[in-house]
CSV table of C-alpha atoms in Angstrom, one decimal:
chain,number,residue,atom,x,y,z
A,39,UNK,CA,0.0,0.0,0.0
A,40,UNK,CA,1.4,3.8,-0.5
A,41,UNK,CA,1.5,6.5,1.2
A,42,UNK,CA,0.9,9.9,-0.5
A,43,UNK,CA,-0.8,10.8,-3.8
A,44,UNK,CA,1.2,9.7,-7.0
A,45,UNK,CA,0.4,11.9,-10.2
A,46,UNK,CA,-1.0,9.0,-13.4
A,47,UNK,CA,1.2,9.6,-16.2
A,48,UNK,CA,-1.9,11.6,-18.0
A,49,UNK,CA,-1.6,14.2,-15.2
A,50,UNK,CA,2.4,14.5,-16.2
A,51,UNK,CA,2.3,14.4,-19.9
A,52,UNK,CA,2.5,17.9,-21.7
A,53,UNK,CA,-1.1,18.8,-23.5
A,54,UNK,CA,-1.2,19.4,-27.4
A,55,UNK,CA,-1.8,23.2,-26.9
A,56,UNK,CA,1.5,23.5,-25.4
A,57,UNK,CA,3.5,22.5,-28.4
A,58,UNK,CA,1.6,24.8,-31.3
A,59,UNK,CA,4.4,26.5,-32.9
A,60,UNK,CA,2.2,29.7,-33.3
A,61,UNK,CA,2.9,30.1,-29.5
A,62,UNK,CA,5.3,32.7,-28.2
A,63,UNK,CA,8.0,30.1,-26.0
A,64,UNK,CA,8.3,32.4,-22.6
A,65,UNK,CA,11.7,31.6,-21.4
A,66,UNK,CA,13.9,32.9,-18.0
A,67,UNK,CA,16.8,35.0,-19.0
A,68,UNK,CA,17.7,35.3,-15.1
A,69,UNK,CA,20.3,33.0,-16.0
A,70,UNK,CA,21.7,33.2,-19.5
A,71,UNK,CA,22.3,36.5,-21.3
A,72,UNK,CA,20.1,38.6,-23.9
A,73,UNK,CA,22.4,37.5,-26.5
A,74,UNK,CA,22.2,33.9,-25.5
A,75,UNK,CA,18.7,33.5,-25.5
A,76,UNK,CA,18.5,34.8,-28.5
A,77,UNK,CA,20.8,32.2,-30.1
A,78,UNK,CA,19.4,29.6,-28.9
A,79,UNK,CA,16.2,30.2,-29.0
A,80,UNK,CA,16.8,30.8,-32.5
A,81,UNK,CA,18.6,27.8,-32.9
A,82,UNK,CA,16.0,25.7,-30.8
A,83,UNK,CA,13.3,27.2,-34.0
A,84,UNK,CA,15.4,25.3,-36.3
A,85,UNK,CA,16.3,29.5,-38.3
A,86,UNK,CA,19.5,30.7,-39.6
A,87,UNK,CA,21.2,34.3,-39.1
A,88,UNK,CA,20.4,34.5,-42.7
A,89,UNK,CA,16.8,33.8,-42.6
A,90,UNK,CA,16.4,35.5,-39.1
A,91,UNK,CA,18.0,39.0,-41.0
A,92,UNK,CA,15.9,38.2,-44.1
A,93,UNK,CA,12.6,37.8,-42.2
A,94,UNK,CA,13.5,40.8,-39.7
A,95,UNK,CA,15.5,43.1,-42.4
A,96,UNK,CA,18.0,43.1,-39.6
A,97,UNK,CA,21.2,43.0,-41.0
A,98,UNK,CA,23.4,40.0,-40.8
A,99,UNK,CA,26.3,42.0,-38.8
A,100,UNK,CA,24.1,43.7,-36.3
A,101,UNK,CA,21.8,40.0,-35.2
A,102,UNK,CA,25.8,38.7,-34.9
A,103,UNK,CA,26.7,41.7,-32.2
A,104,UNK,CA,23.3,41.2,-30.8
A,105,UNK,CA,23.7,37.2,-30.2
A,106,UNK,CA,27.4,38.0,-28.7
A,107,UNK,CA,25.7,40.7,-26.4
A,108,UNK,CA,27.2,43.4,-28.6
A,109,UNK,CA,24.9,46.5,-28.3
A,110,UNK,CA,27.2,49.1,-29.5
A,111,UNK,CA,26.2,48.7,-33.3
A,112,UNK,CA,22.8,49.2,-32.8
A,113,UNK,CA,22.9,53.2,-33.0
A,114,UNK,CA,21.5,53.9,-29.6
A,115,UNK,CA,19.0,52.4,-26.2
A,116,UNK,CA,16.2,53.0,-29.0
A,117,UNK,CA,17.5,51.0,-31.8
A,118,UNK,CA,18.7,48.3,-29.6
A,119,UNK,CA,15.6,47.9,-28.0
A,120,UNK,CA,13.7,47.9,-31.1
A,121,UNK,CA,15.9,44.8,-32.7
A,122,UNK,CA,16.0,43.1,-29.6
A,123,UNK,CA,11.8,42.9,-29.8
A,124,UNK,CA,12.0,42.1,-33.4
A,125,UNK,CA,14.4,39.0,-33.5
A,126,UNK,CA,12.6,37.8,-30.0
A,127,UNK,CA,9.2,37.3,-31.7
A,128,UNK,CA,11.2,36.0,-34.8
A,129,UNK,CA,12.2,33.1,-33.0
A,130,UNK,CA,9.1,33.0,-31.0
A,131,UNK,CA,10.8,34.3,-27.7
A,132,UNK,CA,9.1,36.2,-25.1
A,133,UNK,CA,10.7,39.6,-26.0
A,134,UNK,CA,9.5,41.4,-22.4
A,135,UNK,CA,11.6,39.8,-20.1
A,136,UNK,CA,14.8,40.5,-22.8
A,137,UNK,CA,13.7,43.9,-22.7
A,138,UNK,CA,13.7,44.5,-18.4
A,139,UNK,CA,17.2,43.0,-19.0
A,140,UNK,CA,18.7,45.3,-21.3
A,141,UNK,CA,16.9,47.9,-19.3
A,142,UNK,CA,18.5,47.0,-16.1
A,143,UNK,CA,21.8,46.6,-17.5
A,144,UNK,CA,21.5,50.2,-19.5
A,145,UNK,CA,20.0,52.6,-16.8
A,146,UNK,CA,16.7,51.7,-17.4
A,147,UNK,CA,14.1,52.9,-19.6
A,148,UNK,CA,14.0,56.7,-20.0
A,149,UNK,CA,11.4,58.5,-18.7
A,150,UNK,CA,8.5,59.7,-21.1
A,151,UNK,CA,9.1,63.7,-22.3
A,152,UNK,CA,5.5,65.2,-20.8
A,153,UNK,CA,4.0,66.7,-23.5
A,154,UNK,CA,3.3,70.7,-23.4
A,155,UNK,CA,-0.1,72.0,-23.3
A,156,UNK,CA,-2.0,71.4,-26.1
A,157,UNK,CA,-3.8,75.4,-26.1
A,158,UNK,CA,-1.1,77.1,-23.9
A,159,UNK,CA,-0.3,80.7,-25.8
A,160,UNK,CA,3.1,81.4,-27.3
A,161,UNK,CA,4.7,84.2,-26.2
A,162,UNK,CA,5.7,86.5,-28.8
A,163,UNK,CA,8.4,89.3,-28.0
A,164,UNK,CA,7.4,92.1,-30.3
A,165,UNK,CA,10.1,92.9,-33.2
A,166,UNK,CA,11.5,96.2,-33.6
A,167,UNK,CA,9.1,97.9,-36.7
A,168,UNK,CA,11.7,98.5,-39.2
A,169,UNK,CA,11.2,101.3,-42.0
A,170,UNK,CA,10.0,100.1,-45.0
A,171,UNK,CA,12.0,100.9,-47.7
A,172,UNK,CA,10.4,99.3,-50.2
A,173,UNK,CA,6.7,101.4,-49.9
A,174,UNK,CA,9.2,104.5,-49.8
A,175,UNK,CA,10.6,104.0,-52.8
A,176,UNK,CA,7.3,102.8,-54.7
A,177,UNK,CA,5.6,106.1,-53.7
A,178,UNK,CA,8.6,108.0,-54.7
A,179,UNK,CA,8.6,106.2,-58.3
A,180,UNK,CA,4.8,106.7,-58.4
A,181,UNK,CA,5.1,111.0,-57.7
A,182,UNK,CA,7.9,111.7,-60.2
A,183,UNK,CA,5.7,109.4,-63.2
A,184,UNK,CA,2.7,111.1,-62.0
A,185,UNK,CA,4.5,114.8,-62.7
A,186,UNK,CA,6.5,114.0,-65.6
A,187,UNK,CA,3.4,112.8,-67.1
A,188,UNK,CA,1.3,116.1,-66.0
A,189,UNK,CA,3.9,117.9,-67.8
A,190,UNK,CA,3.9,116.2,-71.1
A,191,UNK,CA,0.3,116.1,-71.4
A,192,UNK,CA,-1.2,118.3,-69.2
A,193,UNK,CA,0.4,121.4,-70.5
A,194,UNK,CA,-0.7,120.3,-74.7
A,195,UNK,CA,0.6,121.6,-77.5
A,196,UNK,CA,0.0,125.7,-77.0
A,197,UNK,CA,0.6,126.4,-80.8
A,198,UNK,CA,-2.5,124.1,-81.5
A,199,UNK,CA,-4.3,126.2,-79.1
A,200,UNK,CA,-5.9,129.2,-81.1
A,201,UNK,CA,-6.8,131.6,-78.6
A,202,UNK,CA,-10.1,133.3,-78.5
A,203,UNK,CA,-10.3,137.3,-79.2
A,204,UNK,CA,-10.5,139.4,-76.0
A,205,UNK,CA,-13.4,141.5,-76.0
A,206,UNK,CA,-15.4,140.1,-78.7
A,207,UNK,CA,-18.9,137.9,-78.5
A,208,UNK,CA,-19.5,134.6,-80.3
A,209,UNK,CA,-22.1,135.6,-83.4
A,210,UNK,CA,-26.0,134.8,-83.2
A,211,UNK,CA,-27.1,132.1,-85.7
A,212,UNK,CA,-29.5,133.6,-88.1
A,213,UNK,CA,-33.4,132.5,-87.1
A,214,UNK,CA,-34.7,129.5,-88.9
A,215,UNK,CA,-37.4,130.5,-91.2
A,216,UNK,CA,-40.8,128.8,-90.6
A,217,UNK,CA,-43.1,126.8,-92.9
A,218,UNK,CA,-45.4,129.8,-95.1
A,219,UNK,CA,-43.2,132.4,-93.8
A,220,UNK,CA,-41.3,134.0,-96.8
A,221,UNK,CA,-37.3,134.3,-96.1
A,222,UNK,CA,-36.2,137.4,-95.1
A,223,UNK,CA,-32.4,137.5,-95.6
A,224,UNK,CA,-30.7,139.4,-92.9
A,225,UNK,CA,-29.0,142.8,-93.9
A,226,UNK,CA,-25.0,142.1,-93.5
A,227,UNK,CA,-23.7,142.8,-90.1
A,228,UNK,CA,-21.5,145.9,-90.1
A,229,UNK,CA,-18.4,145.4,-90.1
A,230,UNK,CA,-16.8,145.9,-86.7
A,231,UNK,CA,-14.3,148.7,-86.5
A,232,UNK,CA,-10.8,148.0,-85.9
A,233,UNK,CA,-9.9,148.4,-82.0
A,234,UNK,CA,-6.8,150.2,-81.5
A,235,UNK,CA,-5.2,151.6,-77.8
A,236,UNK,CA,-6.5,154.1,-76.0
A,237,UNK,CA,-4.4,157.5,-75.4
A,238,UNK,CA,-4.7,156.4,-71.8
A,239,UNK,CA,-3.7,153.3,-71.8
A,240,UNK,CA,-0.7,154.4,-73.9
A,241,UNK,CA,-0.2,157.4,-71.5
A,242,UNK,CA,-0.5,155.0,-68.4
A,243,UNK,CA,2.3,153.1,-69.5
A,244,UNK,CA,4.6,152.2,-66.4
A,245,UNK,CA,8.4,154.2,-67.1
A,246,UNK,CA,10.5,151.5,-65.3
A,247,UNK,CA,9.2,148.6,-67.4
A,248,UNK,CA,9.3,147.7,-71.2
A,249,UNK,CA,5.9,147.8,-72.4
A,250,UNK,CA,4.6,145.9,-75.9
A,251,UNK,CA,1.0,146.0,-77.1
A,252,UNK,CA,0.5,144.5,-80.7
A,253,UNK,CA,-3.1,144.2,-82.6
A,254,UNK,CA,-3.9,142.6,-85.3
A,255,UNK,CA,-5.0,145.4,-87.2
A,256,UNK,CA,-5.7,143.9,-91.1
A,257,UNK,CA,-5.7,139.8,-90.4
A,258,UNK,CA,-4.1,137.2,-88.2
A,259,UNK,CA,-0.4,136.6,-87.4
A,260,UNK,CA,1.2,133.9,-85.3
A,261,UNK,CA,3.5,135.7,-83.1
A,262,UNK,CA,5.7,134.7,-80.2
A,263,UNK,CA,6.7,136.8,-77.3
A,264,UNK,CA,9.6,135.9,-74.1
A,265,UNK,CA,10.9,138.0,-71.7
A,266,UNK,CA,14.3,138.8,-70.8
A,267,UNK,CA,15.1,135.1,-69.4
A,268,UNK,CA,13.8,133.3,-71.9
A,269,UNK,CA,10.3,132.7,-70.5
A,270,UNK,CA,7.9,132.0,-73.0
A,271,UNK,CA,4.6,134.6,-72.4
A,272,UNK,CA,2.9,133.8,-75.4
A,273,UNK,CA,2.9,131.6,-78.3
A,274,UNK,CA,-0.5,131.7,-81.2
A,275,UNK,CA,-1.9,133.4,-83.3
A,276,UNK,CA,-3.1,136.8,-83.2
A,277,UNK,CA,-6.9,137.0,-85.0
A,278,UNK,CA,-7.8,139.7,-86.6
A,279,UNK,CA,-8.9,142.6,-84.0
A,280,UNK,CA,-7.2,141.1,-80.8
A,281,UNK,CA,-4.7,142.9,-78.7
A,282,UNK,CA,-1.8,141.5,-76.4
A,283,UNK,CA,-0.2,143.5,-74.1
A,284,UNK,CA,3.0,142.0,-72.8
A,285,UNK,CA,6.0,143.7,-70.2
A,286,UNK,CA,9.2,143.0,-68.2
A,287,UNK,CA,11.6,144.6,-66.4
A,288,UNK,CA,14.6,144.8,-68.7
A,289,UNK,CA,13.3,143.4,-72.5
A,290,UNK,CA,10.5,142.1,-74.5
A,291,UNK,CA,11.6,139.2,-77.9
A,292,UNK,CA,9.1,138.9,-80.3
A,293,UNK,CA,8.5,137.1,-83.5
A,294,UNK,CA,5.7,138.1,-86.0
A,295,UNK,CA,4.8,136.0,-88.7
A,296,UNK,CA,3.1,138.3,-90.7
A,297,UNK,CA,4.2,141.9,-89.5
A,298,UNK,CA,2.3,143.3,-92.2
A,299,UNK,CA,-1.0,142.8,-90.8
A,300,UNK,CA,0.3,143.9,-86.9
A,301,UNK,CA,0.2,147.8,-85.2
A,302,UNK,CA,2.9,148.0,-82.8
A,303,UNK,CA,3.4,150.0,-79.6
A,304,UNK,CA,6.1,150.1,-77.2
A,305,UNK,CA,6.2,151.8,-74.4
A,306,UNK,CA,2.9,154.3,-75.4
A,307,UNK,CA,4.4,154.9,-79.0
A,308,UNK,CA,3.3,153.5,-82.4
A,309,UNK,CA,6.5,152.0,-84.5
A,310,UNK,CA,5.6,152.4,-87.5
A,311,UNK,CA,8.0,150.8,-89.8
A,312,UNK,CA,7.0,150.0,-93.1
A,313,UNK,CA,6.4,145.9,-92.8
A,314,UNK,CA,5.5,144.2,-95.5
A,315,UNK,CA,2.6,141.7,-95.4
A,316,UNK,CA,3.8,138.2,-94.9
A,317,UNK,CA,7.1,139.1,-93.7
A,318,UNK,CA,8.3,137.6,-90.6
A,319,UNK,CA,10.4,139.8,-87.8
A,320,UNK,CA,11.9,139.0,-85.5
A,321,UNK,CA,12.2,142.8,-82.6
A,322,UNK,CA,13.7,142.9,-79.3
A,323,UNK,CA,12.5,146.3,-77.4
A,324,UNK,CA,14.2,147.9,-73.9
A,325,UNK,CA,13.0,150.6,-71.7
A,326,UNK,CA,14.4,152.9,-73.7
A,327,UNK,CA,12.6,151.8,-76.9
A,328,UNK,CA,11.5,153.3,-79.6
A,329,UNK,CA,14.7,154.9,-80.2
A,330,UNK,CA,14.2,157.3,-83.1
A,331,UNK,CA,11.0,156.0,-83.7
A,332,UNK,CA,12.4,152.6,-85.5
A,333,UNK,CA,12.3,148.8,-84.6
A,334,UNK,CA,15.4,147.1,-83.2
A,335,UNK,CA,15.8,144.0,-85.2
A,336,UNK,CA,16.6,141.1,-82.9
């Protein structure tokens, strides 16, 4: 008779689940190394270090180092850790207890980097406003196109320019006739008489200036007239009846285009030289002008 309970030989033998291959093999690395198990647990799967670096894409030098506890090939804790896991479940190894161990050996795992506040402001330090150049000079561009082209087309062409007779209305149009109402024809309008300067304006005539007054006394003339810079103080034509009176200081230029048809007086005298119609002259008259009662030729 015994004494004590005896386990049957059912109780002792191993069940089918515990050899399926797809089951991870948990193994004690208390005593071996991280590199042993490895190796043997690789051998013990029947796998080469060929076909462990093809199936893992671990390469062939590094799952050497790793079996012979070599670490330094890795490229850091992270790297190492990460192969370490990857050739463990290629051999169907437990990979957490290899991973406490390298821990242990290597300072253990470092601590997780807290994340920052997902809303928290940023500070901003303000930047020192800088001048800005660039508007400066845009703005500076934009003024001088803006006055050269105010000058070249806002000024126009002066010679096209007839200007209008001083002193004199535009004329009526006739009236319409109406329907049944015989046409009267309008007697001609008389002829306006030619306007020539007063005695007083002639006599009012300032002594410490140079004073011209032209009229176009029997058509129209183009003339020009600049003082003694060079200024230009008029530039057209003269119709038939209109007056200009121009002075300066020192000296009046002028240029006639048809001095035939023009009356001259400077400074409250008539010059009357004998020019021919259609001639063009070209005068320059002083203070001190008429001198003899002729024109000074310019």
């Amino acid at each position: 008779m015994s004494i004590g309970n005896a386990n049957s030989p059912e109780e002792e033998r191993p069940s089918t689940d515990d050899r399926s291959e797809d089951r991870i093999v948990e193994r004690s690395v208390e005593g071996p190394s991280i590199g042993t198990a490895l190796k043997k647990a690789r051998i013990l799967a029947g796998l080469t270090v060929d076909e462990v670096s093809s199936t893992t894409r671990v390469r062939i030098p590094i799952v050497h180092a790793i079996e012979s506890d070599d670490f330094s090939r890795c490229g850091g804790d992270v790297y190492a850790r990460g192969h370490i896991r990857t050739l463990a479940r290629a051999v169907r190894l437990d990979p957490a207890p290899l991973i406490d161990s390298y821990d242990a050996a290597h300072g253990g795992r470092p601590a997780p980097t807290p994340a920052a506040p997902m809303f928290e402001a940023e500070r901003i330090r303000p930047e020192r406003q800088r001048p800005n150049w660039t508007a400066a000079m845009v703005a500076a561009i934009v003024a001088v196109i803006g006055f050269v082209g105010f000058t070249a087309f806002g000024g126009g062409d002066e010679k096209a320019k007839r200007p209008v007779a001083e002193g004199t209305a535009a004329p009526k149009p006739a009236p319409t006739p109406t329907a049944g109402t015989p046409s009267v024809q309008a007697p001609p309008a008389p002829k306006a008489p030619k306007p020539e300067p007063s005695d007083s304006a002639i006599a009012a005539a300032p002594k410490d200036l140079v004073t011209v007054v032209l009229t176009a006394n029997d058509g129209e003339s183009w003339i020009s007239a600049k003082d003694h810079s060079g200024r230009l103080l008029f530039d057209g034509t003269l119709t038939q009846g209109q007056s200009k009176t121009f002075t300066d200081k020192e000296s009046i230029d002028l240029v006639l285009g048809d001095a035939g048809v023009v009356k001259l007086f400077v400074n409250g005298k008539e010059i009357k030289d004998a020019f021919q119609a259609g001639q063009v002259e070209r005068l320059t008259y002083t203070k001190d002008d008429p001198r003899q009662g002729q024109a000074q030729a310019g």
